[in-house]
Structures are given as C-alpha cells and as structure tokens.
GROMACS .gro file of C-alpha atoms in nm:
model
  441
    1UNK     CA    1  -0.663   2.618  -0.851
    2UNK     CA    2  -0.463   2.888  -0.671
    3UNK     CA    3  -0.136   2.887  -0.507
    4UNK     CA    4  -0.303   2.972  -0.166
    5UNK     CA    5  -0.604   2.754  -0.183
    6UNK     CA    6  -0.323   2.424  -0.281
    7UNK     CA    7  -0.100   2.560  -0.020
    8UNK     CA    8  -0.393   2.607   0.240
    9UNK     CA    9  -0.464   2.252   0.133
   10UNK     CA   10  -0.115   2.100   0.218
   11UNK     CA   11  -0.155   2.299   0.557
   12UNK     CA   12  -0.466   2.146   0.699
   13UNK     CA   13  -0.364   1.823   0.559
   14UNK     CA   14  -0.054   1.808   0.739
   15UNK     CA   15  -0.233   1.930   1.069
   16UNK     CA   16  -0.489   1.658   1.047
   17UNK     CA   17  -0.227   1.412   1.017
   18UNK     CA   18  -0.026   1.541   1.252
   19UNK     CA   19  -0.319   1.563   1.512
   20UNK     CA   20  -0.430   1.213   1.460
   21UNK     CA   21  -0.107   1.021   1.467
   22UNK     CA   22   0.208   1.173   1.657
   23UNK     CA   23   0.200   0.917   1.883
   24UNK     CA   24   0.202   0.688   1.624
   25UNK     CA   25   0.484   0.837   1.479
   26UNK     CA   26   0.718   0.867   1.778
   27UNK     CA   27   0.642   0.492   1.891
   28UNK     CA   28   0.968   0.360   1.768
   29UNK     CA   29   1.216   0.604   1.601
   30UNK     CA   30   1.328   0.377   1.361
   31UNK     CA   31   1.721   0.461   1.488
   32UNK     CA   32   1.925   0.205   1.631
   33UNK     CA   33   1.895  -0.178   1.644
   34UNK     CA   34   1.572  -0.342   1.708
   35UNK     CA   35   1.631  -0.760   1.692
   36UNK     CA   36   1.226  -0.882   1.549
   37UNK     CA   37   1.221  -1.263   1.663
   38UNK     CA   38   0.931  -1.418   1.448
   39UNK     CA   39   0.772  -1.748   1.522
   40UNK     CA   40   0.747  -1.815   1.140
   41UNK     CA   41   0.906  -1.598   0.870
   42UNK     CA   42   0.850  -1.598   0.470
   43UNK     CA   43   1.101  -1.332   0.437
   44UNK     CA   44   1.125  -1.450   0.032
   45UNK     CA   45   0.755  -1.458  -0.057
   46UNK     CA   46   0.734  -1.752  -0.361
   47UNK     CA   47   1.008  -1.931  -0.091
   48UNK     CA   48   0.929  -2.108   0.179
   49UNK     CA   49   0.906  -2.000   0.509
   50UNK     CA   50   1.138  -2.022   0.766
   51UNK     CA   51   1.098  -2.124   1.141
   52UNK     CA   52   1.168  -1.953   1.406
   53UNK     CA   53   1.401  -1.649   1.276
   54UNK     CA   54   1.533  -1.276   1.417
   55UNK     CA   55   1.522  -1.027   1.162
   56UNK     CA   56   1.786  -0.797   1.252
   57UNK     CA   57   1.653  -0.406   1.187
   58UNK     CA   58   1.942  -0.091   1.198
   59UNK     CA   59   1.840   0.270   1.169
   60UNK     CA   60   1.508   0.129   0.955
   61UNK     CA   61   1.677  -0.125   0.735
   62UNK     CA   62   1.751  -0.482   0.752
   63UNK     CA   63   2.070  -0.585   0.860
   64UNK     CA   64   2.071  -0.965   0.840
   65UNK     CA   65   1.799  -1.218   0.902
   66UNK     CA   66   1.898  -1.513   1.079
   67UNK     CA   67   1.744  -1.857   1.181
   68UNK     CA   68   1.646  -1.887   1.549
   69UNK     CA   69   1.571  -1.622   1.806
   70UNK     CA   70   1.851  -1.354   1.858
   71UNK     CA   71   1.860  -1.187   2.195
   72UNK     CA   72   2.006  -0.824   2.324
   73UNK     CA   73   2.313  -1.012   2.473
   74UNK     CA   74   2.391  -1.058   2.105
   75UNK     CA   75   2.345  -0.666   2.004
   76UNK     CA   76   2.411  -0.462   2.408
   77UNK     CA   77   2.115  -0.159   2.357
   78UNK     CA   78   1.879  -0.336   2.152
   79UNK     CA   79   1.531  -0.354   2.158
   80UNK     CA   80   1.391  -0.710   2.153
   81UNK     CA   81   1.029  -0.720   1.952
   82UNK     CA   82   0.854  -1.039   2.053
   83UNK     CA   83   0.660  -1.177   1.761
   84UNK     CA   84   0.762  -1.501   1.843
   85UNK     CA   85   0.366  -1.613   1.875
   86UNK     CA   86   0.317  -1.447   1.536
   87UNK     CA   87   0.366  -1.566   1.148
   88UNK     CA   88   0.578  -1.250   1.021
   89UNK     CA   89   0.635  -1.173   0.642
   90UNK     CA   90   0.681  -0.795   0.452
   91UNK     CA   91   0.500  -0.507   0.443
   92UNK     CA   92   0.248  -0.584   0.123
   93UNK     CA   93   0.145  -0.325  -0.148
   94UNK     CA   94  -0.181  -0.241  -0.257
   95UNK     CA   95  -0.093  -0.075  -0.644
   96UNK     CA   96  -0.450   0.067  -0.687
   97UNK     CA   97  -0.603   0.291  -0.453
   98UNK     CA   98  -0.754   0.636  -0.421
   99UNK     CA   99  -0.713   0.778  -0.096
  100UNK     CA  100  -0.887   1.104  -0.072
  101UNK     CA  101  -1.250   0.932  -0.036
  102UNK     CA  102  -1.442   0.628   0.091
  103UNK     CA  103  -1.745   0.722  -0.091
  104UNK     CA  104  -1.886   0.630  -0.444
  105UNK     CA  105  -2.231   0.680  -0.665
  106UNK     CA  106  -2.431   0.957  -0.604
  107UNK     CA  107  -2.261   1.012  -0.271
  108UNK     CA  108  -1.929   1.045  -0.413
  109UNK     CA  109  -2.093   1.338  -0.659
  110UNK     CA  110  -2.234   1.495  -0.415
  111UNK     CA  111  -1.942   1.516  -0.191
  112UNK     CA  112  -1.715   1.598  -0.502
  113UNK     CA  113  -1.954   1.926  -0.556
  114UNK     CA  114  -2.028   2.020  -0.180
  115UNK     CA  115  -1.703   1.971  -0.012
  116UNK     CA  116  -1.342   2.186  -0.030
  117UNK     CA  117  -1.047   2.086  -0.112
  118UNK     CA  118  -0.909   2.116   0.239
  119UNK     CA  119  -1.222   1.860   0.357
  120UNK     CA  120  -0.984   1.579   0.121
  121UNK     CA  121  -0.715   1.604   0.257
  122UNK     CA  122  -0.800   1.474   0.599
  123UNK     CA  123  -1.007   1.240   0.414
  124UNK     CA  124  -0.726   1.122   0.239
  125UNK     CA  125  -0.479   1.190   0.543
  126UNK     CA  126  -0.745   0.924   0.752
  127UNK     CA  127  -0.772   0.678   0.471
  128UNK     CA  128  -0.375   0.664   0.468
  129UNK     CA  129  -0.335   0.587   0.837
  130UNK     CA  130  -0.602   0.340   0.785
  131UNK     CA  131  -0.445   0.162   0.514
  132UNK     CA  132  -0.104   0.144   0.689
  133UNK     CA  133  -0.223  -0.027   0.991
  134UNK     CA  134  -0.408  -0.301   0.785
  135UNK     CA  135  -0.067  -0.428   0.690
  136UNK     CA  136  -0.029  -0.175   0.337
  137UNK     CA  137   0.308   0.006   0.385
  138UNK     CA  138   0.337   0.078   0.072
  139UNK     CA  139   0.052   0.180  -0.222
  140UNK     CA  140  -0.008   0.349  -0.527
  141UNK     CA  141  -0.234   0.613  -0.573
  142UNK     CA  142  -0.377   0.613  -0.914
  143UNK     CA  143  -0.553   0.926  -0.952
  144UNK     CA  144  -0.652   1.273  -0.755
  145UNK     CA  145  -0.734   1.606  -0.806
  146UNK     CA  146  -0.562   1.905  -0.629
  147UNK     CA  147  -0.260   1.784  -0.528
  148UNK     CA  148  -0.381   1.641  -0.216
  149UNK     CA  149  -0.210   1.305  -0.200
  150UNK     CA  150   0.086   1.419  -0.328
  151UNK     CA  151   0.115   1.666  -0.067
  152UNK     CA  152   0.063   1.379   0.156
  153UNK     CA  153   0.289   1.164  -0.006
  154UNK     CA  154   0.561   1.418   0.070
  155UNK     CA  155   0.492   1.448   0.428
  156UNK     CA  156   0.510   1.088   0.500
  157UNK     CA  157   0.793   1.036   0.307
  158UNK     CA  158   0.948   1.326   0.543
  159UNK     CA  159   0.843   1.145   0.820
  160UNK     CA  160   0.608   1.403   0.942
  161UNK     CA  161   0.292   1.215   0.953
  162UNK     CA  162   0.187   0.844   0.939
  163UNK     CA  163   0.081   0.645   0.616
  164UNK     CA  164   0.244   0.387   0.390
  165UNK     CA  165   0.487   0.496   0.117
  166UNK     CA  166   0.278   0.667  -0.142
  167UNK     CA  167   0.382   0.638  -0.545
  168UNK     CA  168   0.137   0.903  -0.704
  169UNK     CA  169  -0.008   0.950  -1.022
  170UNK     CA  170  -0.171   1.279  -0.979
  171UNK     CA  171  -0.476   1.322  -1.198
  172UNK     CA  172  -0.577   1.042  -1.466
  173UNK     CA  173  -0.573   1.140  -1.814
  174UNK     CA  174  -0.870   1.048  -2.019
  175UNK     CA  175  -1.029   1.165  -2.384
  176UNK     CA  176  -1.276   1.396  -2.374
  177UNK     CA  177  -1.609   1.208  -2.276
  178UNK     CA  178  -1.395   0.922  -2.122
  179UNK     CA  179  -1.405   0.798  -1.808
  180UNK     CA  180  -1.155   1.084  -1.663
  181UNK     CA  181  -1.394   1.376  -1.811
  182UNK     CA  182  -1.529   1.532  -1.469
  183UNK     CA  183  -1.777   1.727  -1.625
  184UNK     CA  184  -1.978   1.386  -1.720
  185UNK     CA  185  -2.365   1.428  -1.616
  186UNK     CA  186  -2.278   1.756  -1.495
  187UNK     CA  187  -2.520   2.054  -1.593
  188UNK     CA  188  -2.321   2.247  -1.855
  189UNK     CA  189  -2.276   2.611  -1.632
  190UNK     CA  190  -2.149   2.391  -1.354
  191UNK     CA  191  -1.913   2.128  -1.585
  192UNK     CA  192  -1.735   2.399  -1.779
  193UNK     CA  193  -1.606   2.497  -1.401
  194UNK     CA  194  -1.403   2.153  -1.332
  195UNK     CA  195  -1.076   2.169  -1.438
  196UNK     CA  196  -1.005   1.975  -1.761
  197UNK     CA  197  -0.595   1.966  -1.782
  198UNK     CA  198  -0.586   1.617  -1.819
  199UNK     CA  199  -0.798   1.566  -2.108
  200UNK     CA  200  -0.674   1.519  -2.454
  201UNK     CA  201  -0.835   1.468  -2.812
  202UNK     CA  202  -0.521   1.451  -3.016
  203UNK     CA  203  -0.118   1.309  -3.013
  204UNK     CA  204  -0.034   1.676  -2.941
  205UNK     CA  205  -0.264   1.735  -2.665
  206UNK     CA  206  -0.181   1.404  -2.496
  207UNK     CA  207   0.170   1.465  -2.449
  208UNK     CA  208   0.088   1.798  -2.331
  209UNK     CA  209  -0.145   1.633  -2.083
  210UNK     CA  210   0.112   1.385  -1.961
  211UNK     CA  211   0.384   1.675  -1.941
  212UNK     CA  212   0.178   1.880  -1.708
  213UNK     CA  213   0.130   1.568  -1.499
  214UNK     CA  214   0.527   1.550  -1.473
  215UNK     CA  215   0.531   1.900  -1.404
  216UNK     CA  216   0.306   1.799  -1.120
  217UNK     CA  217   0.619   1.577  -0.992
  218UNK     CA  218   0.384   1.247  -1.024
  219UNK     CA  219   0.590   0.860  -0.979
  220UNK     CA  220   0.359   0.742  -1.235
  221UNK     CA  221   0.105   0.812  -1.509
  222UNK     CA  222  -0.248   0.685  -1.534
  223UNK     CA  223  -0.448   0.686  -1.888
  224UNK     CA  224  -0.785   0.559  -1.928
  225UNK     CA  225  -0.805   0.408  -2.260
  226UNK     CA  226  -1.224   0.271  -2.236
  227UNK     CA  227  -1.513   0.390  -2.074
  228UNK     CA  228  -1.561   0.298  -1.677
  229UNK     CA  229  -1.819   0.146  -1.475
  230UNK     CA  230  -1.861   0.447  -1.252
  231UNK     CA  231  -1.907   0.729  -1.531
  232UNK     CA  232  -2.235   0.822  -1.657
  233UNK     CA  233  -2.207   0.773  -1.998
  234UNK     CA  234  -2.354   0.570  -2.276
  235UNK     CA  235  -2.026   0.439  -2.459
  236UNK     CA  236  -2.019   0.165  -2.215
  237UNK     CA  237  -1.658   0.032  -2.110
  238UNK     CA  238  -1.476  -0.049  -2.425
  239UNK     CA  239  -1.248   0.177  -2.625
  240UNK     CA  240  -1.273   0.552  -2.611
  241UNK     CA  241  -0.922   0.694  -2.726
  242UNK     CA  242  -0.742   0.650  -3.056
  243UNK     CA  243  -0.397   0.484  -3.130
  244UNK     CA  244  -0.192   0.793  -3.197
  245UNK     CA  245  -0.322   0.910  -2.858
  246UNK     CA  246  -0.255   0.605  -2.631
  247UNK     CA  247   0.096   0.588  -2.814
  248UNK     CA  248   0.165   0.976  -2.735
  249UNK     CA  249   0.048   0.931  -2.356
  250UNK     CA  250   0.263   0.609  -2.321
  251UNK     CA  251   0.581   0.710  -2.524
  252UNK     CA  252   0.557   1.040  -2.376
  253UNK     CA  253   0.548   0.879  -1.997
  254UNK     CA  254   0.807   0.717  -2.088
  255UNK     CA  255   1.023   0.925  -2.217
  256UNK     CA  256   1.030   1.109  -1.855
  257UNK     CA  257   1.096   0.754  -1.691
  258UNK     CA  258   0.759   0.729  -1.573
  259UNK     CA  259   0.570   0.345  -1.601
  260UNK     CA  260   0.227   0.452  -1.706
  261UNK     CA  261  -0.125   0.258  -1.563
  262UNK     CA  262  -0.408   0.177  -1.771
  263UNK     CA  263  -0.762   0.154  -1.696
  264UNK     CA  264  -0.914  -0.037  -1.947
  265UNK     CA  265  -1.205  -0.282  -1.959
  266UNK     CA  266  -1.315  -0.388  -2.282
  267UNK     CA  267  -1.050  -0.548  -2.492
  268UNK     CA  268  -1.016  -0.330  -2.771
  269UNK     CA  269  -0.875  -0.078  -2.498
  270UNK     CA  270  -0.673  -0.347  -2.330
  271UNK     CA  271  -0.492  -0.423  -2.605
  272UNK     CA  272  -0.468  -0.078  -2.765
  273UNK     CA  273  -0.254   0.005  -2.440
  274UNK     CA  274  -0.039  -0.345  -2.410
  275UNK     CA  275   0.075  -0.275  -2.785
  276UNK     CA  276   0.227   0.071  -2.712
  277UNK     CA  277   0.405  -0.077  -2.378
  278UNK     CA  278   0.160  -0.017  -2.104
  279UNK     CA  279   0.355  -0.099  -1.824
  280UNK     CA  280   0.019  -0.275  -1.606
  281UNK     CA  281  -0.333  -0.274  -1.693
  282UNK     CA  282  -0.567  -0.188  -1.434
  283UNK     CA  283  -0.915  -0.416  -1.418
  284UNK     CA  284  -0.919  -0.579  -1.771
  285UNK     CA  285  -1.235  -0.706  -1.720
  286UNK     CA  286  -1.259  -0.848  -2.041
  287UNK     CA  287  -0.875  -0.973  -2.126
  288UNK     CA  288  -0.894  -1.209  -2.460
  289UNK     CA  289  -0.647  -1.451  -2.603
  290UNK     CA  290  -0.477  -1.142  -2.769
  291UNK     CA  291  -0.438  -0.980  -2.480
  292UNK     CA  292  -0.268  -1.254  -2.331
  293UNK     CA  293  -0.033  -1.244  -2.597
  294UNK     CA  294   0.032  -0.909  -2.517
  295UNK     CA  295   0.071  -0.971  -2.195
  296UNK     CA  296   0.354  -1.215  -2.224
  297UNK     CA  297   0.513  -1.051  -2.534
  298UNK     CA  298   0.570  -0.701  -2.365
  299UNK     CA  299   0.586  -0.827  -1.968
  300UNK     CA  300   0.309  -0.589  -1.851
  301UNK     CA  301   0.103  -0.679  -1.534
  302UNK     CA  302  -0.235  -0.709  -1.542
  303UNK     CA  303  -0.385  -0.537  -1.182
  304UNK     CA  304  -0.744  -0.666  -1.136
  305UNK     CA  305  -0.881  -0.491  -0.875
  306UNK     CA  306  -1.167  -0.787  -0.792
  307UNK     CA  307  -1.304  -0.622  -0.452
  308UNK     CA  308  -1.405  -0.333  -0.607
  309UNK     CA  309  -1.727  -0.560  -0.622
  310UNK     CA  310  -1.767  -0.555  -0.198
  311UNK     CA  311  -1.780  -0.185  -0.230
  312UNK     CA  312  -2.077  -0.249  -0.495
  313UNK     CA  313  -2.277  -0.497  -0.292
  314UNK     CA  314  -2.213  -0.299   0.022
  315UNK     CA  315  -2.353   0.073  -0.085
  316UNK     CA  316  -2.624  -0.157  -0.275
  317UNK     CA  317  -2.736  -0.326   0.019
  318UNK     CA  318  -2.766  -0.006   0.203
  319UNK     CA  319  -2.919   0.230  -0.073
  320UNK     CA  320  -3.086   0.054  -0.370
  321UNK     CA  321  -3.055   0.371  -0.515
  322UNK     CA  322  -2.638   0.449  -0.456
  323UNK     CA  323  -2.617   0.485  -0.830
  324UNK     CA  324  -2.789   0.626  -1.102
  325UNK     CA  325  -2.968   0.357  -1.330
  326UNK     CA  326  -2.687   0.367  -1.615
  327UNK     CA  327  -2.403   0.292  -1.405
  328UNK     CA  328  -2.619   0.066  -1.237
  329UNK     CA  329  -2.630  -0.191  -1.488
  330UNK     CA  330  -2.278  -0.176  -1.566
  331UNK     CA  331  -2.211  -0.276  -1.202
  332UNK     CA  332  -2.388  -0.571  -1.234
  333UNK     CA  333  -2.204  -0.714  -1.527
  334UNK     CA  334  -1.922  -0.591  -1.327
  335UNK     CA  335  -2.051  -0.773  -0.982
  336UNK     CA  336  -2.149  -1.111  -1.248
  337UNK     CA  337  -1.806  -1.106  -1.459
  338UNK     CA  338  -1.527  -1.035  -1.147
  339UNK     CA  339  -1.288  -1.285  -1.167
  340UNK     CA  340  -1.303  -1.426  -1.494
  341UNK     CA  341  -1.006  -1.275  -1.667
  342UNK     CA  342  -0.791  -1.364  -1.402
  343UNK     CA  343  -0.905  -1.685  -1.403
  344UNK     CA  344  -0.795  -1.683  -1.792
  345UNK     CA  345  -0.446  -1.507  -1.730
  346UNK     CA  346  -0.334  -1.623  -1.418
  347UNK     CA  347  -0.290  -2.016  -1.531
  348UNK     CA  348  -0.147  -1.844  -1.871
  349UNK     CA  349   0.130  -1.756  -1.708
  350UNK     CA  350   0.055  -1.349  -1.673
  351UNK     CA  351   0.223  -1.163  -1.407
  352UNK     CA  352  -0.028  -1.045  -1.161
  353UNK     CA  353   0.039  -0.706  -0.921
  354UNK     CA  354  -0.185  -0.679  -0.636
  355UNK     CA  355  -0.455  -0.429  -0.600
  356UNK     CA  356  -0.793  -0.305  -0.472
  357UNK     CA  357  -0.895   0.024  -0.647
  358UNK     CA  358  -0.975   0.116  -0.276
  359UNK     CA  359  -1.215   0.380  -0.284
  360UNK     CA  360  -1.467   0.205  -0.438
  361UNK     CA  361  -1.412  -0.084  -0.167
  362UNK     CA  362  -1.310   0.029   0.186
  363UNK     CA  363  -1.015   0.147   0.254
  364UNK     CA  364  -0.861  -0.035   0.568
  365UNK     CA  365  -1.019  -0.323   0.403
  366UNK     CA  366  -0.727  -0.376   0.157
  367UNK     CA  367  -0.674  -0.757   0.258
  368UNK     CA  368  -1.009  -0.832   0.129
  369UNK     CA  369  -0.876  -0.885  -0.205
  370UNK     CA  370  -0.678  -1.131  -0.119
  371UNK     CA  371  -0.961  -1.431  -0.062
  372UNK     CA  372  -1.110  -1.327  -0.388
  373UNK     CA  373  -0.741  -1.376  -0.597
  374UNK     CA  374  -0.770  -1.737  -0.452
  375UNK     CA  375  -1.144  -1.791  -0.506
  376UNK     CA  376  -1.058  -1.730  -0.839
  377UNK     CA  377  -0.768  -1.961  -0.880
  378UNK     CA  378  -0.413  -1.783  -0.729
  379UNK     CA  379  -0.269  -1.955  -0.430
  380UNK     CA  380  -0.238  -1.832  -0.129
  381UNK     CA  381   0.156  -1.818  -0.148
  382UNK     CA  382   0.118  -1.671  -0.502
  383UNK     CA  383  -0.163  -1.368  -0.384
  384UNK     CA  384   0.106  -1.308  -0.092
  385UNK     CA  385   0.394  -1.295  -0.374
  386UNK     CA  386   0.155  -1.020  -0.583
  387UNK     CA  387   0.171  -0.805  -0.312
  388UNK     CA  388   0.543  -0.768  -0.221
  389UNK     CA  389   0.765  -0.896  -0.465
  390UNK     CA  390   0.553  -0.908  -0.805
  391UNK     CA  391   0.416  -0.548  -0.634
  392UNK     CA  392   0.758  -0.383  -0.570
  393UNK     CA  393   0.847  -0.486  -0.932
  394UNK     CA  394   0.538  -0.325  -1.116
  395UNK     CA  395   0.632  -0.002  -0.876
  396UNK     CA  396   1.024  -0.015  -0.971
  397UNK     CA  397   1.097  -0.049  -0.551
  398UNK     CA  398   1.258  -0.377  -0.592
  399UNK     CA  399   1.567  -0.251  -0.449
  400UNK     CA  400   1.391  -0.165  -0.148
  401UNK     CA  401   1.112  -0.287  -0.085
  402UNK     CA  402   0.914  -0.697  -0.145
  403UNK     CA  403   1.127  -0.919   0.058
  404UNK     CA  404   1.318  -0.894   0.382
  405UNK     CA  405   1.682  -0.898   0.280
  406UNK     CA  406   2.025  -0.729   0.402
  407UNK     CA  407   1.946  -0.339   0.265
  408UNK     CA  408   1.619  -0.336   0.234
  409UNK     CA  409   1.345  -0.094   0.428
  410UNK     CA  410   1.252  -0.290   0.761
  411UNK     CA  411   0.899  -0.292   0.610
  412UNK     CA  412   0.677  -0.599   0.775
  413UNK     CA  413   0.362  -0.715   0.936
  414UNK     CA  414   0.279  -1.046   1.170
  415UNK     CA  415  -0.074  -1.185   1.166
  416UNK     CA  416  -0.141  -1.483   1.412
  417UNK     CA  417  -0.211  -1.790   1.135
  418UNK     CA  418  -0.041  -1.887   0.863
  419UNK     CA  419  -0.164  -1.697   0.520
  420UNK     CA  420  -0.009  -1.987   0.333
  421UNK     CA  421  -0.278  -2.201   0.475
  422UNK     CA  422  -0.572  -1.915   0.511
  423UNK     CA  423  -0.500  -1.622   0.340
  424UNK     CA  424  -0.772  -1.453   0.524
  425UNK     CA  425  -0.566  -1.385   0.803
  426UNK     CA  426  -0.451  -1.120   0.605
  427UNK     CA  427  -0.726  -0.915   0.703
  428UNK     CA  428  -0.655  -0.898   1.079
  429UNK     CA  429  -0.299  -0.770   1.054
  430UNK     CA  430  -0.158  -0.748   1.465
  431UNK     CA  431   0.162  -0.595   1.390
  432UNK     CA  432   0.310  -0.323   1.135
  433UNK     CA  433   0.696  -0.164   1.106
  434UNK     CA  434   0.747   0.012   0.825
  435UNK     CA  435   1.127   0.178   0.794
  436UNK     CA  436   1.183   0.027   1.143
  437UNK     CA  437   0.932   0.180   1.315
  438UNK     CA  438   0.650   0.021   1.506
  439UNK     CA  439   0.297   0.214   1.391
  440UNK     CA  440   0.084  -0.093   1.498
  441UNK     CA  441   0.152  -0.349   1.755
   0.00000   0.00000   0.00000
C-alpha cells in the first residue's frame, strides 16, 4: 500500500475518533487525586472481595486502596466518585478481537472488496469506543490489514482519542492456502491483487514473514497453524503448515521478544504450535489429552473464544444464506462442539485467558463470553480472574494492569450486582476509568 494512502488512513481515523469522542476524552483528565468509594470491591480477582473500600487514584494510577469510604477532608482538592451503590472490580481484557469490522460471511467479503481503507478505520475507531465502554480497557487485536489498528493503537495510547489499550498483532501469518491466504475463493485477476506479505511456504520465508511484521512495530505475532471455519477451503480445520515452519515463526517471534498467538483447531495444529512454545492457543476446538500435556508442560494458555458462536446464530437467523455452503457446515460443527475443550482443560488444570474473537460476535458485546465460560464449567470468580489477572499475564501487562494495587493503571469498571453470584452482570457495565479517567459513568 502507499505511504499516502496508510498515512491518509491514520488521518481520517484519527478525525473520526476525534469527532465522536472528545467529550469523552476530556471528562476526567486523569491528573490529580480522585478518591473511588466502592460499595463492594474484588480489587484481587481469585481473592475475595472486600466491603465497602476507597480506591485511592493519583495522576491515573492507584495510590492505595483502603477499607471503608475515604472522603475529600482526607485528600483537600479531590474529587469524590460515588460508586458506593455499585460492585467495583478492574478494567477486564478481551485477548481476541478484530476491531476494524462487525461483519462476517459473504458480507464481510463484500465489504473487504467494496470498501477503502480509510472506511476501516472509523469502523475500527467505532468498534474501539464500543468495546471500552462495555467494561474492555484493555484488548488484543489479533490480526488487520493496513495498519489501521495500529494507527489507532497509537493514538489512544497518546491519549488523543478514546478506546481501551490496544496490544496489536498486525496481519496474521498463514501458509499459502491457509486460513490467512486472502486470495481464498477469490477469482484469480482479482486474488493476485491482495497483498500476500504474510504468507510463507518454507523456514526461510516464515521468518521473513514474522520480521516484516516486527518491522510493522506489532506487540505480538499471530500464526495460523490449521485451516479456519470462516475460509473457503476444502482442507477443513486441522493442520496446514509444517514443523520447520511453525518452529521458524515461533523461534523467530521470539527471538524479537514478541509472545506469538495461534489459531489452531484441529489437534494436529494445536499441538504442532504448543511443542515449539506457542505462548496461547487461540480456539482449540479440538484440544486432546496431548495437548493437555502440552499445555501444562510449556505453561501456554489456551484462549477459546466460545461466543464466536452468537455471531453464527445471529447472521444465521437473519440470512440463511450469510455464508457460502462450505463454511456453512463447518459452523455447525463449530455451533455443536463450542465448549467442549474447555470443558476438558479447564478441570485439567490449564490456564485459561479470556477472549471473544469479536468480530465474528459483536463487538460491545464482549461480556457475552463470560456466561458461556461458566455454562461450560469455569466459575464465575474464575471467568472474572481470566480476564484481568490470567489476561494481563498472557499480554505481559502484569505490572500494570489485572488487579487494583499501589502502581498500577487506575483501570476499573462497577456493574450494579455481584458477578461472583451472576456473572451476567458483566454485560451491563455502568461505570468505566481507565488511566484515571472517567469515559463511562
């Protein structure tokens, strides 16, 4: 892509931002003291809650939490934030999303082919905003095209425009044929148009691939080691790449300090990736007792990504017809099979990272997951503790970011029951600070 077009890109992206949320922005700079009195706290998710507690926010971090409420006489010039009705806990993490659409199937194609690159980015700078006020303040972005969310990652990190903290993969890298091959059930004159960078067929081409994604300036790389439910392709979902190319992505990742994500269904692919130190695997639909050695052996996380199934039934029950007949039936095996391989990990004693694959769910509609992780046999304290402290592991922001302790980012949310006891008050989130500012109250 040209220099203009990208920078034209980061332009209009930062505009749309801009133009939707400086209000948002400016609602609480984030500077000074601000004394959050909270009803009920589970400042330690995996702990158990306090009662009625102050968390004690200066210039965006927390300074101290303590029990009971703390008043302005206390701290002369501070604001007083009266949650004191509300069940308050940390910002959560969703580690799988794609932000630049909401659409999927044949609508996703068609917007992919019709629409510029400009049109994405206030797609993805809307999605962002939305995700933030559900309660997400921070997420990672596993895979894009033209730089858009990386642009946008930079801009919120700057402060400019509203969104949770963004870790970005740039574009996935896939085989040739795989899941990450754009120019799947494309006519030929159009495919051999779509950039193909991050495809590889050999050791040497995958570490070039991964280079150019570091190049990029990515937080993280994303491989696709088996076929996908959304491609068009009659491989299915198990194993497209060979070893010497899944250990050249992930040695090469890490060699540049970057944790590397792995699609993978089938598990052939699963445990192709966990044996060359795959730092999570992303869906592992079908995880096997091998895998769960794997698992435990090498500490990976296992992601699963179990609403991607609402965003099925949804576009399903409004066009019969939302995908083409050969990714249809993958999508119900998908739709039949959800839940089963965390239902075999989880008890197993595999570490499980929260996330959505929003994208192909709704974005906004993060929370969602969270009923299905306990349908399938997580707690409730246990889904909370997947998306903020297991989360800010997998995503290396431990230091920052999972709990609400002295140093950390002032990053929480308040909801008006008690998650511990109905975790599906997770989906009407009535407060959110990230860094110390308000963006939703």
């Amino acid at each position: 892509m040209p220099v203009r077009a990208i920078r034209n890109a980061v332009a209009i992206a930062l505009l749309a931002c801009s133009t939707l949320s400086t209000q948002a922005v400016a609602q609480t700079s984030g500077d000074g003291v601000v004394l959050v009195q909270a009803g009920r706290l589970l400042d330690r998710p995996g702990q158990a809650p306090r009662g009625n507690a102050t968390v004690i926010v200066r210039n965006g971090k927390v300074e101290a939490v303590r029990d009971g409420f703390v008043g302005a006489e206390n701290y002369p010039g501070a604001r007083v934030v009266d949650l004191r009705e509300r069940f308050v806990l940390p910002g959560l993490m969703d580690c799988h999303v794609h932000l630049d659409s909401d659409r999927a199937g044949q609508e996703g194609l068609l917007e992919s082919l019709t629409n510029e690159l400009p049109y994405f980015a206030y797609e993805a700078a809307v999605n962002a905003r939305k995700t933030l006020e559900a309660g997400f303040t921070t997420v990672r972005n596993l895979g894009n095209d033209g730089g858009v969310t990386l642009a946008l990652r930079d801009a919120i990190a700057a402060g400019k425009v509203p969104g949770p903290r963004i870790i970005d993969a740039g574009t996935s890298i896939s085989a040739t044929s795989g899941h990450g091959d754009q120019t799947l059930s494309l006519r030929h004159e159009i495919g051999e148009h779509m950039s193909q960078e991050n495809l590889c067929d050999s050791a040497e081409s995958c570490r070039r691939a991964v280079r150019m994604q570091v190049r990029r300036g990515v937080d993280v790389i994303k491989i696709l080691t088996t076929g996908g439910v959304n491609s068009r392709i009659g491989a299915g979902i198990n194993k497209q790449m060979f070893d010497d190319e899944a250990k050249a992505l992930i040695e090469t990742a890490h060699l540049y300090n970057k944790k590397v994500a792995v699609h993978a269904h089938g598990a052939d692919g699963i445990n192709l990736a966990l044996k060359y130190g795959a730092d999570s695997i992303e869906h592992g639909t079908l995880i096997d007792d091998e895998s769960i050695k794997l698992f435990l052996k090498y500490g990976a996380y296992y992601v699963p990504t179990l609403s991607t199934v609402n965003g099925y039934l949804e576009r399903l029950a409004k066009d019969p017809n939302a995908y083409p007949p050969e990714v249809r039936s993958k999508i119900e095996w998908r739709i039949g099979i959800t839940g089963k391989a965390l239902e075999k990990a989880y008890p197993r004693g595999v570490k499980i990272a929260f996330g959505t694959d929003a994208g192909v769910s709704k974005h906004g509609r993060n929370a969602d997951e969270f009923e299905l992780l306990v349908k399938h046999g997580m707690p409730a304290a246990e889904a909370i503790k997947a998306a903020t402290v297991n989360a800010a592991d997998l995503l290396g922001i431990t230091a920052e970011a999972g709990t609400l302790e002295p140093g950390k980012r002032a990053d929480l949310i308040a909801v008006a029951g008690d998650p511990l006891a109905d975790v599906t008050v997770l989906e009407q989130v009535a407060f959110v600070m990230k860094d110390g500012r308000v963006f939703k109250q």
